[in-house]
XYZ file of N, CA, C and O in Angstrom:
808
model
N -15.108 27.916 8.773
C -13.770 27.410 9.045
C -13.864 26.242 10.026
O -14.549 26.252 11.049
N -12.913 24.991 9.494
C -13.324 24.043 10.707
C -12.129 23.124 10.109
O -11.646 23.436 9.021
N -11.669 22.033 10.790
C -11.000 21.288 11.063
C -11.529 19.734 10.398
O -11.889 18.839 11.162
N -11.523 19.586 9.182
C -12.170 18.693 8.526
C -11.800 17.029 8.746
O -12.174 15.992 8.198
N -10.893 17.352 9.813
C -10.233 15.752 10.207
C -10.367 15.915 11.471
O -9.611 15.102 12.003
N -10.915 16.520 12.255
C -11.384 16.459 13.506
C -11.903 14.967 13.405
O -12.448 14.356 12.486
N -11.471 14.548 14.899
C -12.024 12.737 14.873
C -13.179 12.617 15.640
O -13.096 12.073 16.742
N -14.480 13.134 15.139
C -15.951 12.705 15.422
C -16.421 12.477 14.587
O -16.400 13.017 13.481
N -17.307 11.025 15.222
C -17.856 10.477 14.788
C -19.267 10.958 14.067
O -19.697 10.435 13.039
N -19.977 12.144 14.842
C -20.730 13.097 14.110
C -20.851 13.640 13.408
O -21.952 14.099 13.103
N -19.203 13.989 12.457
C -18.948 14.490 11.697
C -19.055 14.169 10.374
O -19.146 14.849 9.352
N -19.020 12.775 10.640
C -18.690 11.954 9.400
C -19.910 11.773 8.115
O -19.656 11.040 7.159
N -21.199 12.494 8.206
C -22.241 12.766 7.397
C -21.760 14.073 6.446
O -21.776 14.228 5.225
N -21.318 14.953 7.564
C -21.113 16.170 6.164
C -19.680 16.061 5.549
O -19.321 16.583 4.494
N -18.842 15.211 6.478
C -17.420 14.521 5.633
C -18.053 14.357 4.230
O -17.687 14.966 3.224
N -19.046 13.455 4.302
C -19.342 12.593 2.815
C -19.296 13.666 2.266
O -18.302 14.106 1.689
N -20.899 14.501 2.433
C -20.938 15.561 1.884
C -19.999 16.524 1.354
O -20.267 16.735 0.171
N -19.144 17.101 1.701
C -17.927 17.538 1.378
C -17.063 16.605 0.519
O -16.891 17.216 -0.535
N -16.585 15.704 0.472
C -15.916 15.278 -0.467
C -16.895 15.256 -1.911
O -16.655 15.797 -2.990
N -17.794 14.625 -1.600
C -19.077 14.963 -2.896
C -19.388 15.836 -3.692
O -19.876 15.754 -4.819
N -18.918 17.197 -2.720
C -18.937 18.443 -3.208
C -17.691 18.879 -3.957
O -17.791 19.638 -4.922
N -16.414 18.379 -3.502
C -15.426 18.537 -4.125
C -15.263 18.017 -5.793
O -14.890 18.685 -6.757
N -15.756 16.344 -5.723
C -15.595 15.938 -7.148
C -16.706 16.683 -7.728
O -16.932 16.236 -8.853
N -17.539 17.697 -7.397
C -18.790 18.043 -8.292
C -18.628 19.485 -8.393
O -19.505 20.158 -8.934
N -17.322 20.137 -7.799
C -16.399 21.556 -8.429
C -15.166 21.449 -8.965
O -14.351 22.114 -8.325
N -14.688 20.853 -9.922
C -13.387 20.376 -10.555
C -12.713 21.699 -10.538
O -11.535 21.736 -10.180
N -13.520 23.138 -10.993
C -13.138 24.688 -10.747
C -12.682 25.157 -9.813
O -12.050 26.189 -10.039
N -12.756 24.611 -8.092
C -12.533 25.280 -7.431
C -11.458 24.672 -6.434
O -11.756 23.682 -5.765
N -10.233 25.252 -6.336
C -9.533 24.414 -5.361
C -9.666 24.593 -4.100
O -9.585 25.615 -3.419
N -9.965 23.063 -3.726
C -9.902 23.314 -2.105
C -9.087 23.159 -1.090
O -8.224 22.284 -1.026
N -9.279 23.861 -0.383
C -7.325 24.289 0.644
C -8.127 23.089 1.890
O -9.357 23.125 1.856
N -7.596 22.243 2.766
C -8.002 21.700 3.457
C -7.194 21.657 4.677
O -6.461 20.668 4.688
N -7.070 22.551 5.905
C -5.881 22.467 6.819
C -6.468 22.127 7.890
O -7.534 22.629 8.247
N -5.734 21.078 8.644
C -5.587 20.166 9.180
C -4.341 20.031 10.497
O -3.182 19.668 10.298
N -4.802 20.340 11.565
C -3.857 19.875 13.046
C -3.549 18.664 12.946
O -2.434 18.175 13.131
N -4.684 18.039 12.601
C -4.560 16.270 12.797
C -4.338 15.673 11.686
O -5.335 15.163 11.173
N -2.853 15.508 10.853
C -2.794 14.588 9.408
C -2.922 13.218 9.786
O -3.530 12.385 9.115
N -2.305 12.980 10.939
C -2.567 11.513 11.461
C -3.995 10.563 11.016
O -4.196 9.350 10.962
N -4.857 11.788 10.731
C -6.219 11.032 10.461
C -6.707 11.274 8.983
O -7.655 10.637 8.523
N -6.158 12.029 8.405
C -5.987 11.784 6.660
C -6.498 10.879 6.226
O -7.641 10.974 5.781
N -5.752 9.609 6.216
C -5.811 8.517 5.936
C -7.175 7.934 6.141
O -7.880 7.689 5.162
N -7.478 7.761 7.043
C -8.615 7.176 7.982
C -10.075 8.040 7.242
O -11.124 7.453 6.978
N -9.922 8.971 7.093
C -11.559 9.826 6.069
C -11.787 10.149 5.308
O -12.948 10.348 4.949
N -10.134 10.511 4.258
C -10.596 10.416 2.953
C -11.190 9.228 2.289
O -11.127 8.073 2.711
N -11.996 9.793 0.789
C -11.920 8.862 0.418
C -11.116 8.208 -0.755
O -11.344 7.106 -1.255
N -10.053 9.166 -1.128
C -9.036 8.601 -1.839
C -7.874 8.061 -1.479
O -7.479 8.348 -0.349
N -6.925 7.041 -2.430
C -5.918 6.594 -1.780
C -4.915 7.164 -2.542
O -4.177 7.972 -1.979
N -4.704 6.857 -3.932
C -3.401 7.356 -4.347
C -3.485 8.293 -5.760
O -2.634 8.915 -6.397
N -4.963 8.074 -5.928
C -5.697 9.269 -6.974
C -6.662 10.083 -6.315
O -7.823 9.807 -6.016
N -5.877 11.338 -6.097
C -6.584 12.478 -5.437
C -7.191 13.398 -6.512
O -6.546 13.672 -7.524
N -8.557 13.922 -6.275
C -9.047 15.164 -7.355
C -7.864 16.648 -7.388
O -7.502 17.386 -6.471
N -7.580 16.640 -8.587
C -6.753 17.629 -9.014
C -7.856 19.329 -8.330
O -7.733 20.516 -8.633
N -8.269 19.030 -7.920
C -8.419 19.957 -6.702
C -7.791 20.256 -5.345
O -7.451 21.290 -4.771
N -7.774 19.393 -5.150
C -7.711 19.322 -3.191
C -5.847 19.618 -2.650
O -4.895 18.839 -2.604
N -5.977 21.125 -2.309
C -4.722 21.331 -1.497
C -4.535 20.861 -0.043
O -5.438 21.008 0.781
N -3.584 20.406 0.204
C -3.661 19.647 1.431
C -2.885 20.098 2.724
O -1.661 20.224 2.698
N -3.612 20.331 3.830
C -2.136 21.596 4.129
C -1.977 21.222 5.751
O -3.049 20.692 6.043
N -1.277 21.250 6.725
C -1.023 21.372 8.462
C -0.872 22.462 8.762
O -0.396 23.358 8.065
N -1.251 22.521 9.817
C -0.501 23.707 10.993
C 1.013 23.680 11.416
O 1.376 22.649 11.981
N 1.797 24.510 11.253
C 2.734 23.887 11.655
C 3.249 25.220 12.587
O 3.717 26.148 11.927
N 3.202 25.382 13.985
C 3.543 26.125 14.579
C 5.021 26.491 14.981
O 5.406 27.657 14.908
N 5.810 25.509 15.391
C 7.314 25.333 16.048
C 7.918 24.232 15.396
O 7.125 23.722 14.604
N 9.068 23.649 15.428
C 10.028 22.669 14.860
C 9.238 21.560 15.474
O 9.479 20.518 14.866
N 8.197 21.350 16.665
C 8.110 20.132 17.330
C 6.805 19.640 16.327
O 6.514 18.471 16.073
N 6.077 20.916 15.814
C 4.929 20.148 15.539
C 5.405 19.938 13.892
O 4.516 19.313 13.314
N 6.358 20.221 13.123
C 7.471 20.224 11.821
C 7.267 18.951 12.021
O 6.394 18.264 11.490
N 8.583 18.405 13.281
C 8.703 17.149 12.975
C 7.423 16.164 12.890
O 7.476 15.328 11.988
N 6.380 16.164 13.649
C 5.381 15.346 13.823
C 4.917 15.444 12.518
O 4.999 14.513 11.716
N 4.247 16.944 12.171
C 3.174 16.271 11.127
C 4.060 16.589 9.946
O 3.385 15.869 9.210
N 4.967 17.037 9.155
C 5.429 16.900 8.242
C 5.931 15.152 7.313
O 5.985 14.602 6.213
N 6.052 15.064 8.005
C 6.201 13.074 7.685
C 5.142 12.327 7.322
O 5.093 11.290 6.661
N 3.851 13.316 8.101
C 2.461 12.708 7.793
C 1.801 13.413 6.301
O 1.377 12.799 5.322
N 1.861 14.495 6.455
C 1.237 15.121 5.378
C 1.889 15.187 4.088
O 1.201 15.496 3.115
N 3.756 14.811 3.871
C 4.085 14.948 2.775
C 4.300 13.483 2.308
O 5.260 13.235 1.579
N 3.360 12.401 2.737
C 3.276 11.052 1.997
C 2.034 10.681 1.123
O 1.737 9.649 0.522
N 1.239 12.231 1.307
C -0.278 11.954 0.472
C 0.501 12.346 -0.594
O 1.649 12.784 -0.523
N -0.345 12.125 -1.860
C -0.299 12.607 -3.272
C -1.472 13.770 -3.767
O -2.013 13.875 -4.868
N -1.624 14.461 -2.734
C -2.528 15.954 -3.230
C -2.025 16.176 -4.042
O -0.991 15.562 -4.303
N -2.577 17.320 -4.979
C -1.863 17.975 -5.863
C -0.726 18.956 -5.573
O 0.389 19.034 -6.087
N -1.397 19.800 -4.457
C -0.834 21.006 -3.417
C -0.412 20.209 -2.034
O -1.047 19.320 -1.467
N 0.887 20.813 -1.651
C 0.901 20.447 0.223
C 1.375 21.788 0.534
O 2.269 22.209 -0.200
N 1.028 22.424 1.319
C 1.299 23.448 1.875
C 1.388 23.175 3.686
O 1.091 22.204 4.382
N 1.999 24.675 4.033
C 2.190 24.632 5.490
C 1.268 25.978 6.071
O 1.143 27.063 5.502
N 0.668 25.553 7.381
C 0.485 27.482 7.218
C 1.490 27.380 9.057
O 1.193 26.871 10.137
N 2.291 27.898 8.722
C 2.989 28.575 9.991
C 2.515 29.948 11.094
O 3.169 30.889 11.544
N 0.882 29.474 11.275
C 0.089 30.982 11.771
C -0.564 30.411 12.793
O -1.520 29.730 12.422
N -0.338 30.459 14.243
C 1.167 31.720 14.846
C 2.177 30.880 14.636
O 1.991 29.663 14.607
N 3.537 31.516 14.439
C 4.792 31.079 14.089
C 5.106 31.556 15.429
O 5.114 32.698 15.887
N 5.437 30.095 16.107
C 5.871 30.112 17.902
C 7.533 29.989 17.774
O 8.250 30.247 18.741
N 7.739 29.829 17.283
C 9.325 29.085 16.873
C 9.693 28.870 15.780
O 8.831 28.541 14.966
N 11.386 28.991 15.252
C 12.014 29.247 14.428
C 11.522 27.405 13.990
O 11.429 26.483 14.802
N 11.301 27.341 12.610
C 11.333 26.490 11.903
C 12.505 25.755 10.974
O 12.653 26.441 9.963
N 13.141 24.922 10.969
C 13.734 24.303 9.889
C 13.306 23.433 8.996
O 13.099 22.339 9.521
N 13.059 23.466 7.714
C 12.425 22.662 6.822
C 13.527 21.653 6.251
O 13.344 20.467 5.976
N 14.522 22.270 6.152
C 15.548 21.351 5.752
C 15.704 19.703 5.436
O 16.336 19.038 4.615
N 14.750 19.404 6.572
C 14.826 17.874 6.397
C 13.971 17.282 5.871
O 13.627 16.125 6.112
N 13.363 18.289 4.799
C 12.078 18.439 3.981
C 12.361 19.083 2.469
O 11.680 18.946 1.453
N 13.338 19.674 2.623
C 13.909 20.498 1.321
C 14.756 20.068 0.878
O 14.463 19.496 -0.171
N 16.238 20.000 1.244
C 17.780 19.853 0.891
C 17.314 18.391 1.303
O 18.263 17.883 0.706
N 16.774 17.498 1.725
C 17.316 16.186 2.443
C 15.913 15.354 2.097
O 15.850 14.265 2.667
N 15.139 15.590 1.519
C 13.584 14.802 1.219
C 13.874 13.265 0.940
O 14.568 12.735 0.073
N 13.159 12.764 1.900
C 12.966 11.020 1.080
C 12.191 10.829 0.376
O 11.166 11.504 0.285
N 12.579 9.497 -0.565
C 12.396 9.676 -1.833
C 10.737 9.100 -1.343
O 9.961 8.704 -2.213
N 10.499 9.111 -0.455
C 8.827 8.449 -0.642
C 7.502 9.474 -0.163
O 6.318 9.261 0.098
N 8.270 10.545 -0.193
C 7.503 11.964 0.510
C 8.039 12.802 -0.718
O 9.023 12.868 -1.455
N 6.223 13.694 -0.402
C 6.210 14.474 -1.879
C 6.698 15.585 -1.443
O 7.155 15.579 -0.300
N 6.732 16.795 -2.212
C 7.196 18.262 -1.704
C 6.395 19.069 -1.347
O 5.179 18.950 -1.499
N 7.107 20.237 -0.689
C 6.335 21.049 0.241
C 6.120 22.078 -1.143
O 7.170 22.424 -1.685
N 4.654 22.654 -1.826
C 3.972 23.219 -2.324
C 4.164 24.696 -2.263
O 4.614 25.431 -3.142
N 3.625 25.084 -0.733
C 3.343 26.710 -0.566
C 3.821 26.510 1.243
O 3.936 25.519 1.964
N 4.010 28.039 1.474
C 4.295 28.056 3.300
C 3.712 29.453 3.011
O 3.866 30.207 2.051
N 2.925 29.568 4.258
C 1.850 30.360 4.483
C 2.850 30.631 6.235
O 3.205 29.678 6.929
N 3.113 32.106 6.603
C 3.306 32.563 7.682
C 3.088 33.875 8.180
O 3.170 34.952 7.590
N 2.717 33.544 9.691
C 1.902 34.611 10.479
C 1.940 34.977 11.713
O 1.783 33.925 12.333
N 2.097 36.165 12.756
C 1.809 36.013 13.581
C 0.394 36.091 14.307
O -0.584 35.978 13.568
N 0.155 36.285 15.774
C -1.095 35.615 16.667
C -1.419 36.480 16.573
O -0.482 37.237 16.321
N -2.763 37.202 16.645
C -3.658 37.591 16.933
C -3.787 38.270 18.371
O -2.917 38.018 19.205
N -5.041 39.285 18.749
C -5.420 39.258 20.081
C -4.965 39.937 20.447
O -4.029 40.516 19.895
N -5.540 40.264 21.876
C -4.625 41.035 23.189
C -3.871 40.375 24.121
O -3.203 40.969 24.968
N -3.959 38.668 23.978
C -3.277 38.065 24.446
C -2.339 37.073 23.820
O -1.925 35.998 24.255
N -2.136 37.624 22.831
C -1.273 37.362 21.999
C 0.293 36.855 21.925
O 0.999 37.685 22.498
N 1.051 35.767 21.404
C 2.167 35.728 21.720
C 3.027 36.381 20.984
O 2.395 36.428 19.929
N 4.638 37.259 20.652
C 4.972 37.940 19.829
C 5.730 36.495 18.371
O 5.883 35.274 18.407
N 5.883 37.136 17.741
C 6.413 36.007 16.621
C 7.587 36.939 15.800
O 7.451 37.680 14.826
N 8.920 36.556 16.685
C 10.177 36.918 16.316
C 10.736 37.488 14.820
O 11.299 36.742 14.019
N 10.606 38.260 14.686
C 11.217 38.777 13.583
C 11.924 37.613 12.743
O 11.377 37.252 11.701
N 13.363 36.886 13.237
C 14.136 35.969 13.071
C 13.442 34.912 12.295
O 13.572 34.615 11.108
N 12.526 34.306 13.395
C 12.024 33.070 13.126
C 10.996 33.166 11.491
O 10.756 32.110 10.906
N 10.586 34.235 11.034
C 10.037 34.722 9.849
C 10.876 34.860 8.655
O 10.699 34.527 7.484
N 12.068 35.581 9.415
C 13.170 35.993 7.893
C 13.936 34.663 7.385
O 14.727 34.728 6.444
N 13.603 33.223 8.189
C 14.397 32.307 7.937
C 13.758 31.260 7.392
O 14.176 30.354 6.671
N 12.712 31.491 7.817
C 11.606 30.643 7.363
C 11.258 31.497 5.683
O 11.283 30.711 4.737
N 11.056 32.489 5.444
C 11.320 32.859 3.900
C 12.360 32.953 3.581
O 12.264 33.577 2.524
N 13.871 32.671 3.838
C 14.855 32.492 3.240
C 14.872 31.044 2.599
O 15.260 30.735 1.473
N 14.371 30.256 3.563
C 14.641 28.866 3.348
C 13.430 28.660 2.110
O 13.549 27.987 1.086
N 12.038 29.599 2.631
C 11.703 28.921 0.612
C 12.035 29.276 -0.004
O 11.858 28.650 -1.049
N 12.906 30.674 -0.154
C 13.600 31.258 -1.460
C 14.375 30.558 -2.038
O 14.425 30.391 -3.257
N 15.285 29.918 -0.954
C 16.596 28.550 -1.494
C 15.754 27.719 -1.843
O 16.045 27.363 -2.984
N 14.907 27.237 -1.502
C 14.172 26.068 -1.967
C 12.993 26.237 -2.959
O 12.319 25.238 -3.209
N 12.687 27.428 -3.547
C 11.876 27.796 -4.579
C 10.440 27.340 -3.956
O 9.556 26.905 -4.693
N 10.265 27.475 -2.495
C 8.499 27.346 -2.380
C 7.793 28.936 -2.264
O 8.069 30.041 -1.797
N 7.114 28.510 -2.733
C 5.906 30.521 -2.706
C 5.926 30.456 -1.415
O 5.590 29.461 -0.772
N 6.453 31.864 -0.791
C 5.891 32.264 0.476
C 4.818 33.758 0.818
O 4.732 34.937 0.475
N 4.252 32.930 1.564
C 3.318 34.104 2.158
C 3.555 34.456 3.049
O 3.865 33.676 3.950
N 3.524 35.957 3.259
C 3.302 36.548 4.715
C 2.043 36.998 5.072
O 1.494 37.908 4.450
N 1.698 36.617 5.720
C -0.243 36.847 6.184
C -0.203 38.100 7.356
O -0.943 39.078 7.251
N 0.731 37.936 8.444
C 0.832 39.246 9.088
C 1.764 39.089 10.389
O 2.058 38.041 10.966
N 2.096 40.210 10.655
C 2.554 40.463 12.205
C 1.747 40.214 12.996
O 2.418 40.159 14.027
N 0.655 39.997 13.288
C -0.042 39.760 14.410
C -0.364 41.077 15.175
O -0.466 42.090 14.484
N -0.511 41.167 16.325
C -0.875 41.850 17.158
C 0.431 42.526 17.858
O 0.400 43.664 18.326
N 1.695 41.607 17.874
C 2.917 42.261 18.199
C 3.963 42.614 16.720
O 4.030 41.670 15.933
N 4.663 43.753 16.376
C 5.177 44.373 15.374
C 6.307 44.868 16.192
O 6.291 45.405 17.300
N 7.695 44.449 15.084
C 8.849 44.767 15.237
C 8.769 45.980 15.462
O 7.787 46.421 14.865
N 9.646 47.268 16.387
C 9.844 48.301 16.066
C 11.566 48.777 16.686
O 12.278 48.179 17.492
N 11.743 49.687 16.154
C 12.977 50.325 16.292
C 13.536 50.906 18.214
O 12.947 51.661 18.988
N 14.697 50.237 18.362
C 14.833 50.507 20.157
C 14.874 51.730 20.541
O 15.651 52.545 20.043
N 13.836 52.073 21.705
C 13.435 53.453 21.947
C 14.743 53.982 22.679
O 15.665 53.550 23.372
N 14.407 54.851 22.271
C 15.897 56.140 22.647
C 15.500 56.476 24.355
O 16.278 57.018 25.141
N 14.265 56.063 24.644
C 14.302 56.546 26.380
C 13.322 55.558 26.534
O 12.799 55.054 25.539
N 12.894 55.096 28.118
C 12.001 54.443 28.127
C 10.468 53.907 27.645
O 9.672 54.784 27.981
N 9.877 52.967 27.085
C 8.609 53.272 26.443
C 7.945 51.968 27.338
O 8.618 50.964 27.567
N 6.567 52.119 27.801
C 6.313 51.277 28.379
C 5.740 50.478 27.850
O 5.633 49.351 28.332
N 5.305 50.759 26.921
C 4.294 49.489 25.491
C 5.723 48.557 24.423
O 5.632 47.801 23.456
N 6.436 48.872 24.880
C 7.802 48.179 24.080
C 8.313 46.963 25.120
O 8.250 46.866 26.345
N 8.809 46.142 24.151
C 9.199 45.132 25.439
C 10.068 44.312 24.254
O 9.844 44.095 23.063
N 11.399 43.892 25.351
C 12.708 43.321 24.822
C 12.263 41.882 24.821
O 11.589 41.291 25.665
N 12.879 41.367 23.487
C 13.093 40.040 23.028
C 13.931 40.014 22.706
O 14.540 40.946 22.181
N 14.406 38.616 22.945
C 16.407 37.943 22.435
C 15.711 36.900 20.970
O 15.070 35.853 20.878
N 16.199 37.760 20.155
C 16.012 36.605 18.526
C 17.198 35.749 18.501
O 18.336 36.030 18.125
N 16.560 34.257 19.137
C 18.102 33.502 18.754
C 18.635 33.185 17.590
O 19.804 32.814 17.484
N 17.721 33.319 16.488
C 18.062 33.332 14.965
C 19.047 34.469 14.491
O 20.194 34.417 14.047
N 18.151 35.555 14.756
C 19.213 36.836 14.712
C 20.426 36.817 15.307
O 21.391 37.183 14.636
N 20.591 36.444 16.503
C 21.420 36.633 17.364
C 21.709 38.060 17.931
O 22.779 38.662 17.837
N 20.508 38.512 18.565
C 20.476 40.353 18.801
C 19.212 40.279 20.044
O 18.413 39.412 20.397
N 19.489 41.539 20.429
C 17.858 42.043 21.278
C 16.877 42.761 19.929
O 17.228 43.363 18.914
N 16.045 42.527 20.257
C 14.949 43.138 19.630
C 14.059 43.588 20.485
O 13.857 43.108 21.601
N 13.330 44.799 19.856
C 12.118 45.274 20.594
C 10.825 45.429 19.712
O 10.836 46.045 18.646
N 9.615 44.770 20.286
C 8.354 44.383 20.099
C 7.651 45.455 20.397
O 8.212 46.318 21.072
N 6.332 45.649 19.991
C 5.343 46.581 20.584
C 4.191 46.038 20.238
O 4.267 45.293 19.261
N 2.821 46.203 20.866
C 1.598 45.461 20.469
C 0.888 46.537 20.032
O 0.454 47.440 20.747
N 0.751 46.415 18.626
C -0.033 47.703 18.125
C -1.184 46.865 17.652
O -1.679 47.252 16.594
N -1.572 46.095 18.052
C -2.878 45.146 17.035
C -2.540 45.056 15.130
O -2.101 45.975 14.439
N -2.886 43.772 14.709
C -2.629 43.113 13.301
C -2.755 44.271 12.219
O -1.997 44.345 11.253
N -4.096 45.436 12.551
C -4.449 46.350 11.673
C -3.015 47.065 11.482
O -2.637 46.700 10.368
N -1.957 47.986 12.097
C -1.582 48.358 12.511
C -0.225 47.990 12.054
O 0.357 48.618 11.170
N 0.319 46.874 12.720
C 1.651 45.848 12.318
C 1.604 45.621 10.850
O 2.591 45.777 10.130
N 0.287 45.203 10.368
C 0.804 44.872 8.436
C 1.318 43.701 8.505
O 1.686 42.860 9.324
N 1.228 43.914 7.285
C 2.186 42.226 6.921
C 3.436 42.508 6.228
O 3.848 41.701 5.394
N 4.198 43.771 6.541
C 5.726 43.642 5.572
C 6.272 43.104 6.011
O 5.987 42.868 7.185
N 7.920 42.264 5.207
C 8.614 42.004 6.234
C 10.023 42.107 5.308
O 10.397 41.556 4.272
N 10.621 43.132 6.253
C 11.849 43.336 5.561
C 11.186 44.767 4.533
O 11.766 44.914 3.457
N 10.252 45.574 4.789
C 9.542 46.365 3.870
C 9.397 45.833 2.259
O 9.670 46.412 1.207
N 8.858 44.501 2.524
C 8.291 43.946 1.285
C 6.975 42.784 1.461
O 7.076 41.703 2.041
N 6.057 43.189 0.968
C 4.834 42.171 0.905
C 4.826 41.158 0.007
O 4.512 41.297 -1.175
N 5.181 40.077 0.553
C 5.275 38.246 0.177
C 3.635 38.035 -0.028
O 2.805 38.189 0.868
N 3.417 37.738 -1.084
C 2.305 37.222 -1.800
C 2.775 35.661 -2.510
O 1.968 35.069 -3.226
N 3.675 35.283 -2.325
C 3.855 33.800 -2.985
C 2.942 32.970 -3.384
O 2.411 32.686 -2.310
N 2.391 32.385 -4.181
C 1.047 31.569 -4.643
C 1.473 30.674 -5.384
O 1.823 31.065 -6.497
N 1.642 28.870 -5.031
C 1.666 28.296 -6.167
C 0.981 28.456 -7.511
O 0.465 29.564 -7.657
N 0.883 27.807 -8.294
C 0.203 27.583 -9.790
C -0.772 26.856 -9.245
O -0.600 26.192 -8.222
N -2.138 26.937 -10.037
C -3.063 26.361 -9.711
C -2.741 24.942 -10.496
O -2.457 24.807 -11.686
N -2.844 24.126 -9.681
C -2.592 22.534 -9.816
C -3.282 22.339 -11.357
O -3.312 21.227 -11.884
C-alpha cells in the first residue's frame, strides 16, 4: 500500500515501472488512491486516453478536503473515480458534485466509507455515514461501507457505563452514544444492512 503520487523524486523509477505494468494487465483493474490529486497530472503518463483499467480515487475525509480535491480528481478521464471516505471525520456534502456538476468534470464512480481504526481512534458519527449513503442512493453511486472503526454506535445506557461516551450528531440532530469495542467487534452494518456497492467493471 502506498501513495503513488507521493512527490519524490526517488520514486519516480518504480512510477515508470508501474504504469508499464498496468498497460501489460489490461485484466486487472487498478484502484489508485491518492491524498495528493494535485500531482496527477504531473506523473502520469496519460493525458486524455487513460487504460480502461485504471480507477482513480482521493481520500476524502471532511467537506474541507471534498472541496480541495474533488475539483482535482473529477477533471481526469479514468474510467472509474471513486472516493474513499476512511476515516469519515465529518459530514460530507457531495452535492456540488452530484445535483450541480460542471459540465467539464466527470462523475463520481463509487464512495467507499469508514471509520478509524486503533485505540486512538476518532469516533465517525453515525449521521455523517447515513447521509453520505443517502446522497449516493439519490445520486445512483455504489456505496460501500468498509466499517465502524474502533468506535460503534450503541443504544443509551439505562445507568451509568464508563466505556460509553456522548456525542451530539449535528446531522441527526440528537445525542448519541459511542462505545469503543475495536473494528472486529463494531462490523460494518449500518442501519442493520451491509452496503457492498461495486461499480461495473469499466
Amino acid at each position: 500500500m502506498a501513495d503513488v503520487f507521493e512527490l519524490r523524486s526517488e520514486l519516480d523509477p518504480w512510477r515508470v515501472r508501474l504504469w508499464n505494468l498496468i498497460d501489460e494487465t489490461p485484466w486487472l483493474d487498478w484502484l489508485l488512491l491518492t491524498k495528493r490529486p494535485q500531482y496527477i497530472e504531473k506523473k502520469v503518463p496519460w493525458k486524455n486516453d487513460w487504460p480502461e483499467n485504471v480507477w482513480l480515487g482521493t481520500t476524502v475525509e471532511n467537506q474541507k478536503y471534498a472541496d480541495e480535491r474533488l475539483p482535482i480528481l473529477l477533471k481526469f478521464p479514468a474510467k472509474r473515480r471513486f472516493l474513499s471516505c476512511e476515516p469519515l471525520l465529518g459530514p460530507v456534502d457531495l452535492s456540488a458534485w452530484t445535483d450541480h456538476r460542471p459540465k467539464q468534470l466527470h462523475p463520481i464512480d463509487w464512495v467507499i466509507a469508514g471509520g478509524e481504526s486503533g485505540s486512538n481512534a476518532r469516533a465517525m458519527l453515525p449521521g455523517w455515514a447515513k447521509t453520505l449513503r443517502d446522497q449516493c442512493q439519490q445520486a445512483e453511486i455504489p456505496f460501500h461501507f468498509k466499517q465502524w472503526g474502533h468506535w460503534a454506535p450503541v443504544a443509551a445506557p439505562k445507568k451509568e457505563k464508563p466505556t460509553a461516551r456522548r456525542f451530539w450528531d449535528e446531522v441527526l440532530g440528537m445525542e448519541i452514544f459511542m462505545e469503543p469495542k475495536g473494528k472486529k467487534v463494531a462490523g460494518r452494518r449500518l442501519d442493520g444492512i451491509t452496503w457492498d456497492g461495486l461499480p461495473a467493471t469499466a
